[in-house]
Short mmCIF file of C-alpha atoms in Angstrom, two decimals:
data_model
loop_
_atom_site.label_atom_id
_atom_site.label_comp_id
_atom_site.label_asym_id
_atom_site.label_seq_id
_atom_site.Cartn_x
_atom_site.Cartn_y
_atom_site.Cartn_z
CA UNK A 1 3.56 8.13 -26.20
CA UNK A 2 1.88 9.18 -23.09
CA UNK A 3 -0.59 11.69 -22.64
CA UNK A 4 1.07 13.70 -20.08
CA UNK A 5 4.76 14.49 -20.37
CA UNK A 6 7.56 13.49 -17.94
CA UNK A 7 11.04 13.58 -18.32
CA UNK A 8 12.65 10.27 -18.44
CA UNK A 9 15.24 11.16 -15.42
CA UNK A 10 15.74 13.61 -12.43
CA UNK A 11 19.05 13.52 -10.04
CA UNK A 12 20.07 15.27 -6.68
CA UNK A 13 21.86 14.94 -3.56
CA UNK A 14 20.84 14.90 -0.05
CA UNK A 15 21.06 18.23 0.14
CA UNK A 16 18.68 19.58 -2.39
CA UNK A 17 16.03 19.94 -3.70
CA UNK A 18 14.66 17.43 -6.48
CA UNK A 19 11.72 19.05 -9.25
CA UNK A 20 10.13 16.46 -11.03
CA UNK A 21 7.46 18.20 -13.36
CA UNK A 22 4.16 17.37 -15.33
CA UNK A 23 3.17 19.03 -18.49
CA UNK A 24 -0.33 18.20 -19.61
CA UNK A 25 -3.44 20.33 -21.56
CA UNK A 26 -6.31 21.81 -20.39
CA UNK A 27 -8.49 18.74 -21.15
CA UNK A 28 -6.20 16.78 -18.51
CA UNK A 29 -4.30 18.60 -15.84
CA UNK A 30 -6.36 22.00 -16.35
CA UNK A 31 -9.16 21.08 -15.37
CA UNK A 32 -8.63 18.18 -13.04
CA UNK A 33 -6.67 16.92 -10.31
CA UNK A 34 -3.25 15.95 -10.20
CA UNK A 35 -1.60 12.56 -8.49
CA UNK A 36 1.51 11.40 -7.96
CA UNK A 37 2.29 7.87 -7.58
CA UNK A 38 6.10 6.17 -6.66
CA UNK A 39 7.14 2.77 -8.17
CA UNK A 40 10.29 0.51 -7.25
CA UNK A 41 11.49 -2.08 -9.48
CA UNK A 42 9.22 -5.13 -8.78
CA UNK A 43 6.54 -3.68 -7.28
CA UNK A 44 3.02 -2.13 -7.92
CA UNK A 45 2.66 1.73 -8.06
CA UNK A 46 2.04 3.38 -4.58
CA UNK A 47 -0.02 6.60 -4.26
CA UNK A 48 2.21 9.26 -3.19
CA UNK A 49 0.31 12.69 -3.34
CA UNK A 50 -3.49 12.77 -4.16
CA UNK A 51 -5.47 16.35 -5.44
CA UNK A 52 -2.57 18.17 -6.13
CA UNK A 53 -0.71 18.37 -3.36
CA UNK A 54 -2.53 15.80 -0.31
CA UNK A 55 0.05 13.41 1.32
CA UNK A 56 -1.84 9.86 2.44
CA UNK A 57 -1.03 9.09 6.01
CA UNK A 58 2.96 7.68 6.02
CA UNK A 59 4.01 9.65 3.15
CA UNK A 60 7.19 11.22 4.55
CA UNK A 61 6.98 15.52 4.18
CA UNK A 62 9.65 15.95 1.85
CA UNK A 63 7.24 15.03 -0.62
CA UNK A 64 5.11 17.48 -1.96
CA UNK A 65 2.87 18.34 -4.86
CA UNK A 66 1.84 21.57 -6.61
CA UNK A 67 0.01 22.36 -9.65
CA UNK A 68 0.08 25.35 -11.94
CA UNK A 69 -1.84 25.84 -14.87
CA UNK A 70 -1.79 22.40 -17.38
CA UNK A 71 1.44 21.56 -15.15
CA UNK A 72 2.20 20.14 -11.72
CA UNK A 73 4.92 19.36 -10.10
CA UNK A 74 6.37 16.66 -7.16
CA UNK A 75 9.00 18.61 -5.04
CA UNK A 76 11.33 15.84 -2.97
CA UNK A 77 13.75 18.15 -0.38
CA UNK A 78 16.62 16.43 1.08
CA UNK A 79 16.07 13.01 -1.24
CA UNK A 80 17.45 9.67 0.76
CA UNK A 81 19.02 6.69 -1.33
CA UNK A 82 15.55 4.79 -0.26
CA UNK A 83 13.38 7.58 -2.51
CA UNK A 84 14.83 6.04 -5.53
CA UNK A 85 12.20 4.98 -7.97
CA UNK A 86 10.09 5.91 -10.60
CA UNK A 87 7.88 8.44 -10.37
CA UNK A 88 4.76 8.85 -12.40
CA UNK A 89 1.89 11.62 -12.65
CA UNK A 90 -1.56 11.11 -13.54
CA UNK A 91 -5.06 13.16 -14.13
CA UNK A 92 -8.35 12.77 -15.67
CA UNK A 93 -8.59 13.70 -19.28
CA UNK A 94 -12.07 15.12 -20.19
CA UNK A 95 -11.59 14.29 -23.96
CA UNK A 96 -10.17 10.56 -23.50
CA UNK A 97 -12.50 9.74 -20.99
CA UNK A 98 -10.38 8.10 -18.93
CA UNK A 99 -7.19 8.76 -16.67
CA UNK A 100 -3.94 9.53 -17.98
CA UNK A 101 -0.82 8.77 -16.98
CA UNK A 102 2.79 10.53 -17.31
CA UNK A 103 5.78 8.13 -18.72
CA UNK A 104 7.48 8.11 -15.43
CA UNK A 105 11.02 9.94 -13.89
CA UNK A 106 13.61 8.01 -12.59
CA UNK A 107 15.00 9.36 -9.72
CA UNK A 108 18.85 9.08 -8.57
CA UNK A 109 19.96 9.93 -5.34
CA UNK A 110 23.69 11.30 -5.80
CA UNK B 1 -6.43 -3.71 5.67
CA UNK B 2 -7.90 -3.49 2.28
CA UNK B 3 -6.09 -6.53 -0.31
CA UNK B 4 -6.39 -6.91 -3.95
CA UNK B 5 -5.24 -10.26 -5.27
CA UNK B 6 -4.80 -10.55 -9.23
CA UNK B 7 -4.97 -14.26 -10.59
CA UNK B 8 -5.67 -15.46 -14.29
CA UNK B 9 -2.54 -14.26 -16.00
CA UNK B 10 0.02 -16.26 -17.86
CA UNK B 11 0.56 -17.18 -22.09
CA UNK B 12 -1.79 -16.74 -24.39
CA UNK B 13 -1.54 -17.26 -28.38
CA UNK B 14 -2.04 -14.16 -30.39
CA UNK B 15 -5.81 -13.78 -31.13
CA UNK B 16 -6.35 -15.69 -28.25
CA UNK B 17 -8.30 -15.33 -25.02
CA UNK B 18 -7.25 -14.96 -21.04
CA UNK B 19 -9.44 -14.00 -18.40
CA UNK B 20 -7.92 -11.89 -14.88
CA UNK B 21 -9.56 -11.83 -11.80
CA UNK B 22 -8.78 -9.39 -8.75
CA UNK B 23 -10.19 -10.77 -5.10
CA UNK B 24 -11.05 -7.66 -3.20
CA UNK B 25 -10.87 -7.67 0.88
CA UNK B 26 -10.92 -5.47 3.25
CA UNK B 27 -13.48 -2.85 2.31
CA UNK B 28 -16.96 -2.33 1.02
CA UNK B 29 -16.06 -3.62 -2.57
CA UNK B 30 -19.63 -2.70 -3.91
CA UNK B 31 -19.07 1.01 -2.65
CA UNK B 32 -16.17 1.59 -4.97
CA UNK B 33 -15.07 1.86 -8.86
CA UNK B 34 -12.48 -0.55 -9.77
CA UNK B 35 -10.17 -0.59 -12.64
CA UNK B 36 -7.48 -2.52 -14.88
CA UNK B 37 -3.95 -0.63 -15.23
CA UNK B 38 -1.21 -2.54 -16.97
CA UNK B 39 2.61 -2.21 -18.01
CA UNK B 40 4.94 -3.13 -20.83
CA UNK B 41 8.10 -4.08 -19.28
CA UNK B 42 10.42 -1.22 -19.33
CA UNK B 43 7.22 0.93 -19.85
CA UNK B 44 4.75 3.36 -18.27
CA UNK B 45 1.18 2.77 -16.91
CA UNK B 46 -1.63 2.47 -18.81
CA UNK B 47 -5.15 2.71 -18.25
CA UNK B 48 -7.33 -0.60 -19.27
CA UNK B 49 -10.57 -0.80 -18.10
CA UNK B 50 -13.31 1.08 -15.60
CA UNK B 51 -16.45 -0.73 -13.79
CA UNK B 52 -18.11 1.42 -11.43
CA UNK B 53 -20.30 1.29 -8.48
CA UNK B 54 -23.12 0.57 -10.87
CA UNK B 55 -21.53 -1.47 -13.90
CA UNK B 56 -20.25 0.65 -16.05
CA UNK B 57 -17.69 -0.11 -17.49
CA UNK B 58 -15.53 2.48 -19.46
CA UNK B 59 -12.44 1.54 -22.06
CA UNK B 60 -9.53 3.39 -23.62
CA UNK B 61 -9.48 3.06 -27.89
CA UNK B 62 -6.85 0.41 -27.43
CA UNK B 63 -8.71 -2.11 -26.04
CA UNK B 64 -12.48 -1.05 -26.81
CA UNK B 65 -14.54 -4.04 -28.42
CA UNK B 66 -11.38 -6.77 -27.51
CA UNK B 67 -11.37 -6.63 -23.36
CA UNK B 68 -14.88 -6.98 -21.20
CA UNK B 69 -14.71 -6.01 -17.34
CA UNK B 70 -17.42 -6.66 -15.03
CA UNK B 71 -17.68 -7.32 -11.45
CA UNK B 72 -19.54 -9.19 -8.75
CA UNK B 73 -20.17 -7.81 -5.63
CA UNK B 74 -21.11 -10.74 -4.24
CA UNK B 75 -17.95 -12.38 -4.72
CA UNK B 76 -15.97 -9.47 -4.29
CA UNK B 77 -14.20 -9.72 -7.27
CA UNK B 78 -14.17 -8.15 -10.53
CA UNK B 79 -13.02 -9.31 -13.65
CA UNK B 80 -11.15 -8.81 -17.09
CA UNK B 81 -12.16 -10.73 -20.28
CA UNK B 82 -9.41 -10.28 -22.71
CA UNK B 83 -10.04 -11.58 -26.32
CA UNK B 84 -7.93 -11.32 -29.53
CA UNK B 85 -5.02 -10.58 -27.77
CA UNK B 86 -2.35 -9.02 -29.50
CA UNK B 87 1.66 -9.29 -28.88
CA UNK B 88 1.11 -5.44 -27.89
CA UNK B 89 -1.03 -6.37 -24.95
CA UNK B 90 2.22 -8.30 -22.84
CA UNK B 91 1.95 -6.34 -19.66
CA UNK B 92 1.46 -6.83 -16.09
CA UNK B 93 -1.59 -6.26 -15.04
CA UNK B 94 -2.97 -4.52 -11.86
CA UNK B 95 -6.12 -4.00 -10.67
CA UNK B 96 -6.61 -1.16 -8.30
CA UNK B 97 -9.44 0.48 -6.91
CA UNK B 98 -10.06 4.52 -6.85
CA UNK B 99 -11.84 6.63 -4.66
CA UNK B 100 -14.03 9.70 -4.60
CA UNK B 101 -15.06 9.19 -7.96
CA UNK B 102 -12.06 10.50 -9.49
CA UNK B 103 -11.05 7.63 -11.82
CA UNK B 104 -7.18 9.02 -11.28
CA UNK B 105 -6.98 8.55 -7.76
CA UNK B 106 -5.85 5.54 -7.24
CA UNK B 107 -5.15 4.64 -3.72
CA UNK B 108 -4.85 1.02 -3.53
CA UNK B 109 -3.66 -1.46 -6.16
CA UNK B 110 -3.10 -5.33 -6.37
CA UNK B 111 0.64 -6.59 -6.83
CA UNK B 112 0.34 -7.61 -10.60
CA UNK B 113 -0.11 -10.27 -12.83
CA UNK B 114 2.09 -11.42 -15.81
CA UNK B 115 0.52 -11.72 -18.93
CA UNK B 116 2.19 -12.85 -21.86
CA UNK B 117 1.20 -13.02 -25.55
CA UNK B 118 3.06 -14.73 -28.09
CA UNK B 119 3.23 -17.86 -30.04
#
């Protein structure tokens, strides 16, 4: 089970506006900051948004982060068939020690 | 451009030992903390192992007293002892380096290394 909860799957078209959300506790996500990182079959993870809501240079603006609270959340508007790929959050957890990850979303691209 | 090359993985017995490296190029390697993130096949990430700048090394309760990571600067490279491996440990493993001393920003990581444990 992983520390910070993600559902398993998220869907849209083209034409919308994907949600994929991040529900931690205050010893994780409430008190630290929030990444985003995008995986495709295969390959290593890739950091996609960094302190909550920071794109790295090349990360296209549809993607964006926010964080509320012990939850965040990675916003995709307009998803293309090449965003498909799993999607996984992580934060520092002040009890653990260590960073924490999310179990991953799998998004589809209708 | 910064690199990180895993090497070391393959099959190990149960209760058995492997050793990973990870070549680092392309940046000050002594500058920044480096880590061990693995994955069960059909899984999610999981933290393994922490050195930073200055040695220390940090470990989550599943691995504590079984895996040793150090480094060498002068080599670039850092390093993952594994011992008494466990079926449960089959991952690949990545290293990956963070930045800003934030030990969840991740912002570079090595393409993976297959490690297998079973008799």
């Amino acid at each position: 089970q992983s520390v910070l909860s993600q559902a398993p799957s998220a869907s849209g078209t083209p034409g919308q506006r994907v949600i994929i959300s991040c529900s931690g506790s205050s010893s994780n996500i409430g008190r630290n900051y929030v990444y985003w990182y995008q995986q495709f079959p295969g390959t290593a993870p890739k950091l996609l948004i960094y302190r909550n809501n920071e794109r790295p240079s090349g990360v296209p603006d549809r993607f964006s982060g926010s964080k509320s609270g012990t939850s965040a959340s990675l916003a995709i508007s307009g998803p293309r068939s090449e965003d498909e790929a799993d999607y996984y959050c992580a934060s520092w957890d002040d009890s653990l020690r260590g960073p924490v990850f999310g179990g991953g979303t799998n998004l589809i691209v209708l | 451009e910064v690199q990180l090359v895993e090497s070391g993985g393959g099959l190990a017995q149960p209760g058995g030992s492997l050793r990973l490296s990870c070549a680092a190029s392309g940046f000050t390697f002594s500058s920044y903390d480096m880590h061990w993130v693995r994955q069960a096949t059909g899984r999610g990430l999981e933290w393994v192992s922490s050195v930073g700048i200055a040695g220390d090394t940090y470990y989550p309760g599943s691995v504590k007293g079984r895996f040793t990571v150090s480094r060498d600067n002068a080599r670039n490279s850092f390093y993952l002892q594994m011992n008494s491996l466990r079926a449960a440990d089959t991952a690949i493993y990545y290293c990956a380096r963070t930045s800003y001393g934030d030990y969840a920003y991740f912002d570079y990581w090595g393409q993976g290394i297959l490690v297998t444990v079973s008799s």
